[in-house]
């Protein structure tokens, strides 16, 4: 079973600060996705990265896929209270026949006004 | 937009009751999944289905069963609810992986979740 380790597990910072969360594995993935889940709701896809070294930006959020496609990071610039939520990374097994994803346990992010 | 609808947002049941959780998707997706989500444990896959009447066990199928009689609907059944099944249940759907594509973007779309309490 492939594992995705996310760090930190919890992060509470002030509005306006920058932060980075990480998603690491010893396994290679064909793609990696980031989801955000707000309290009482289901996860919603933010981005998919598919190429080693790829960087994608979504407003103040920057996502990077590691060169070896084993890890990824999410950087938030000037965090806002609306960024509060659970951030999940999910990896798609390379060459896998099944269509399931491997999910990390998530990073709980709280942005305090 | 893809829509995955779970029939109930909150449910309270008694130990021993039979519980049905319903999920419907409107994008003609082949794959459907049921997860439970618990603090500190993340998302854990209970069952998934890649076609009508097909089902596969996930990581924690014990105490659960599923039904997929129509492509758009995937039901999770707790035959005899127990307190350790109190949890947030999430349904998801996705397109069947297109093996002819060089890069398959395997995206899952989630419902809003059902928070089940078993007393």
Short mmCIF file of C-alpha atoms in Angstrom, two decimals:
data_model
loop_
_atom_site.label_atom_id
_atom_site.label_comp_id
_atom_site.label_asym_id
_atom_site.label_seq_id
_atom_site.Cartn_x
_atom_site.Cartn_y
_atom_site.Cartn_z
CA UNK A 1 0.00 0.00 0.00
CA UNK A 2 1.43 3.35 -1.00
CA UNK A 3 1.44 6.01 1.67
CA UNK A 4 1.28 9.76 1.45
CA UNK A 5 2.58 11.62 4.46
CA UNK A 6 1.36 15.15 4.96
CA UNK A 7 2.99 17.71 7.20
CA UNK A 8 2.30 19.54 9.32
CA UNK A 9 -0.83 17.86 10.60
CA UNK A 10 -2.09 21.11 12.15
CA UNK A 11 -1.15 24.71 11.41
CA UNK A 12 -2.59 27.88 12.90
CA UNK A 13 -1.25 31.22 11.71
CA UNK A 14 -2.24 34.85 11.51
CA UNK A 15 -3.85 36.44 8.50
CA UNK A 16 -1.25 37.77 6.08
CA UNK A 17 1.44 35.21 6.84
CA UNK A 18 2.86 32.76 4.33
CA UNK A 19 2.86 29.00 4.79
CA UNK A 20 3.89 25.78 3.09
CA UNK A 21 2.44 22.32 3.55
CA UNK A 22 4.03 19.15 2.29
CA UNK A 23 2.98 15.82 0.86
CA UNK A 24 5.66 13.13 0.70
CA UNK A 25 5.91 9.53 -0.40
CA UNK A 26 8.56 6.95 -1.22
CA UNK A 27 6.47 5.91 -4.21
CA UNK A 28 6.12 7.49 -7.63
CA UNK A 29 2.76 8.81 -8.77
CA UNK A 30 1.55 9.54 -12.28
CA UNK A 31 -0.29 12.55 -10.94
CA UNK A 32 -1.03 14.20 -7.65
CA UNK A 33 -4.05 16.17 -6.63
CA UNK A 34 -4.78 18.69 -3.91
CA UNK A 35 -8.24 19.00 -2.39
CA UNK A 36 -9.62 21.43 0.17
CA UNK A 37 -12.34 20.40 2.57
CA UNK A 38 -14.30 22.92 4.60
CA UNK A 39 -16.01 21.90 7.84
CA UNK A 40 -19.15 19.88 7.20
CA UNK A 41 -18.48 19.57 3.47
CA UNK A 42 -16.83 17.13 1.09
CA UNK A 43 -13.37 17.67 -0.42
CA UNK A 44 -13.20 19.88 -3.50
CA UNK A 45 -10.43 19.58 -6.07
CA UNK A 46 -8.01 22.51 -6.20
CA UNK A 47 -5.44 21.32 -8.71
CA UNK A 48 -3.87 18.31 -10.41
CA UNK A 49 -0.14 18.17 -11.19
CA UNK A 50 1.11 15.57 -13.62
CA UNK A 51 4.66 16.45 -14.72
CA UNK A 52 7.75 16.20 -12.53
CA UNK A 53 8.82 19.71 -11.51
CA UNK A 54 5.51 21.21 -12.55
CA UNK A 55 4.38 24.39 -10.81
CA UNK A 56 0.77 25.56 -10.88
CA UNK A 57 -0.64 28.72 -9.42
CA UNK A 58 -4.18 29.35 -8.27
CA UNK A 59 -4.34 32.97 -7.11
CA UNK A 60 -2.32 33.00 -3.86
CA UNK A 61 -1.80 29.23 -3.87
CA UNK A 62 1.27 27.70 -5.54
CA UNK A 63 1.48 23.95 -6.06
CA UNK A 64 4.64 22.10 -6.99
CA UNK A 65 5.19 18.50 -8.00
CA UNK A 66 8.60 17.10 -7.16
CA UNK A 67 11.01 16.26 -9.97
CA UNK A 68 10.80 12.57 -9.13
CA UNK A 69 6.99 12.69 -8.77
CA UNK A 70 7.18 11.43 -5.20
CA UNK A 71 6.28 14.60 -3.37
CA UNK A 72 4.42 17.87 -3.62
CA UNK A 73 4.06 21.13 -1.80
CA UNK A 74 1.39 23.78 -1.42
CA UNK A 75 2.48 27.32 -0.64
CA UNK A 76 -0.02 29.99 0.36
CA UNK A 77 1.00 33.62 0.20
CA UNK A 78 -0.65 36.19 2.46
CA UNK A 79 -3.09 33.70 3.95
CA UNK A 80 -6.70 34.77 4.43
CA UNK A 81 -9.34 33.45 6.86
CA UNK A 82 -11.12 32.00 3.83
CA UNK A 83 -8.15 29.66 3.33
CA UNK A 84 -9.09 27.83 6.52
CA UNK A 85 -9.81 24.17 5.92
CA UNK A 86 -8.43 20.67 5.62
CA UNK A 87 -5.99 20.29 2.74
CA UNK A 88 -5.68 16.78 1.34
CA UNK A 89 -3.22 15.47 -1.19
CA UNK A 90 -4.05 12.39 -3.24
CA UNK A 91 -1.79 10.37 -5.49
CA UNK A 92 -2.67 8.36 -8.56
CA UNK A 93 -0.62 5.17 -8.68
CA UNK A 94 1.66 4.99 -11.69
CA UNK A 95 0.66 2.21 -14.03
CA UNK A 96 -2.11 1.17 -11.72
CA UNK A 97 -4.97 -0.82 -13.14
CA UNK A 98 -7.45 0.25 -10.52
CA UNK A 99 -8.82 3.77 -10.49
CA UNK A 100 -8.51 4.52 -6.79
CA UNK A 101 -6.44 7.31 -5.26
CA UNK A 102 -4.15 7.21 -2.26
CA UNK A 103 -5.06 10.01 0.16
CA UNK A 104 -2.89 11.65 2.78
CA UNK A 105 -4.40 12.31 6.19
CA UNK A 106 -4.48 16.02 5.56
CA UNK A 107 -3.26 19.30 7.01
CA UNK A 108 -5.72 21.22 9.17
CA UNK A 109 -5.12 24.89 8.46
CA UNK A 110 -6.58 27.72 10.54
CA UNK A 111 -6.04 31.33 9.52
CA UNK A 112 -6.81 33.68 12.35
CA UNK A 113 -8.01 37.22 11.56
CA UNK B 1 -20.47 20.84 -13.08
CA UNK B 2 -20.32 17.41 -11.59
CA UNK B 3 -22.79 16.89 -8.85
CA UNK B 4 -22.61 14.14 -6.28
CA UNK B 5 -25.56 14.15 -3.92
CA UNK B 6 -25.76 12.29 -0.64
CA UNK B 7 -29.29 11.80 0.59
CA UNK B 8 -28.76 12.93 4.17
CA UNK B 9 -26.38 15.42 5.77
CA UNK B 10 -27.02 14.15 9.31
CA UNK B 11 -28.35 10.85 10.61
CA UNK B 12 -28.87 9.54 14.11
CA UNK B 13 -29.48 5.82 14.48
CA UNK B 14 -29.64 3.28 17.25
CA UNK B 15 -27.30 0.35 17.72
CA UNK B 16 -28.51 -2.64 15.75
CA UNK B 17 -30.52 -0.68 13.20
CA UNK B 18 -30.06 -1.25 9.48
CA UNK B 19 -28.85 1.97 7.88
CA UNK B 20 -28.91 2.98 4.24
CA UNK B 21 -26.74 5.79 2.90
CA UNK B 22 -27.57 6.84 -0.63
CA UNK B 23 -25.39 8.57 -3.19
CA UNK B 24 -26.34 9.80 -6.66
CA UNK B 25 -24.10 11.33 -9.31
CA UNK B 26 -25.23 13.07 -12.47
CA UNK B 27 -22.15 12.87 -14.70
CA UNK B 28 -22.42 9.31 -15.97
CA UNK B 29 -19.27 8.30 -14.08
CA UNK B 30 -18.39 4.62 -14.09
CA UNK B 31 -16.56 4.63 -10.73
CA UNK B 32 -18.16 5.30 -7.37
CA UNK B 33 -16.59 5.14 -3.93
CA UNK B 34 -17.59 5.15 -0.28
CA UNK B 35 -15.17 6.46 2.35
CA UNK B 36 -15.38 7.15 6.04
CA UNK B 37 -13.45 10.01 7.55
CA UNK B 38 -12.36 10.05 11.19
CA UNK B 39 -10.09 12.46 13.08
CA UNK B 40 -6.49 11.37 12.88
CA UNK B 41 -7.25 8.54 10.46
CA UNK B 42 -8.02 10.48 7.29
CA UNK B 43 -10.13 9.07 4.49
CA UNK B 44 -10.48 5.30 4.49
CA UNK B 45 -11.98 3.46 1.56
CA UNK B 46 -14.86 1.15 2.46
CA UNK B 47 -16.03 -0.10 -0.94
CA UNK B 48 -15.90 1.00 -4.54
CA UNK B 49 -17.68 0.09 -7.74
CA UNK B 50 -16.46 0.43 -11.30
CA UNK B 51 -19.66 -0.61 -13.03
CA UNK B 52 -23.28 -1.47 -12.42
CA UNK B 53 -23.63 -4.51 -10.14
CA UNK B 54 -19.85 -4.60 -9.64
CA UNK B 55 -18.25 -3.96 -6.28
CA UNK B 56 -14.82 -4.25 -4.75
CA UNK B 57 -13.78 -4.20 -1.11
CA UNK B 58 -11.70 -1.30 0.04
CA UNK B 59 -9.51 -1.12 3.11
CA UNK B 60 -12.24 -1.41 5.79
CA UNK B 61 -15.26 -3.29 4.40
CA UNK B 62 -16.17 -5.13 7.61
CA UNK B 63 -19.65 -4.31 8.83
CA UNK B 64 -20.67 -2.72 5.52
CA UNK B 65 -22.17 -3.78 2.23
CA UNK B 66 -22.97 -1.87 -0.96
CA UNK B 67 -25.39 -1.95 -3.83
CA UNK B 68 -25.07 -0.55 -7.35
CA UNK B 69 -28.20 -1.39 -9.31
CA UNK B 70 -28.03 1.71 -11.50
CA UNK B 71 -25.01 3.55 -12.83
CA UNK B 72 -25.86 6.81 -11.09
CA UNK B 73 -26.61 5.39 -7.65
CA UNK B 74 -24.33 3.74 -5.09
CA UNK B 75 -25.72 2.74 -1.73
CA UNK B 76 -23.84 1.95 1.45
CA UNK B 77 -25.56 -0.38 3.90
CA UNK B 78 -24.79 -0.89 7.55
CA UNK B 79 -26.50 -4.20 8.28
CA UNK B 80 -26.47 -3.73 12.05
CA UNK B 81 -25.15 -0.35 13.09
CA UNK B 82 -22.65 -0.17 15.91
CA UNK B 83 -21.28 2.78 17.85
CA UNK B 84 -17.87 2.40 16.23
CA UNK B 85 -19.51 3.21 12.91
CA UNK B 86 -20.22 6.75 14.07
CA UNK B 87 -18.35 8.77 11.47
CA UNK B 88 -18.46 11.13 8.50
CA UNK B 89 -19.28 9.16 5.35
CA UNK B 90 -18.22 10.52 1.97
CA UNK B 91 -19.28 9.33 -1.45
CA UNK B 92 -17.23 10.09 -4.56
CA UNK B 93 -17.38 9.37 -8.26
CA UNK B 94 -14.90 9.45 -11.13
CA UNK B 95 -14.55 8.57 -14.76
CA UNK B 96 -13.16 5.17 -15.58
CA UNK B 97 -9.48 5.52 -16.37
CA UNK B 98 -9.02 5.94 -20.11
CA UNK B 99 -6.13 3.65 -20.83
CA UNK B 100 -5.63 5.11 -24.26
CA UNK B 101 -4.75 8.48 -22.84
CA UNK B 102 -1.07 9.15 -22.20
CA UNK B 103 -1.90 11.01 -19.03
CA UNK B 104 -5.03 10.08 -17.17
CA UNK B 105 -6.33 12.68 -14.78
CA UNK B 106 -8.02 10.55 -12.23
CA UNK B 107 -10.17 13.08 -10.38
CA UNK B 108 -12.70 12.14 -7.75
CA UNK B 109 -15.74 14.32 -7.12
CA UNK B 110 -17.17 14.20 -3.64
CA UNK B 111 -20.57 14.65 -2.10
CA UNK B 112 -21.09 16.89 0.92
CA UNK B 113 -20.95 13.96 3.31
CA UNK B 114 -23.29 12.29 5.77
CA UNK B 115 -22.48 12.62 9.44
CA UNK B 116 -23.79 9.46 11.07
CA UNK B 117 -24.16 9.07 14.81
CA UNK B 118 -24.95 5.64 16.19
CA UNK B 119 -26.22 5.72 19.76
#
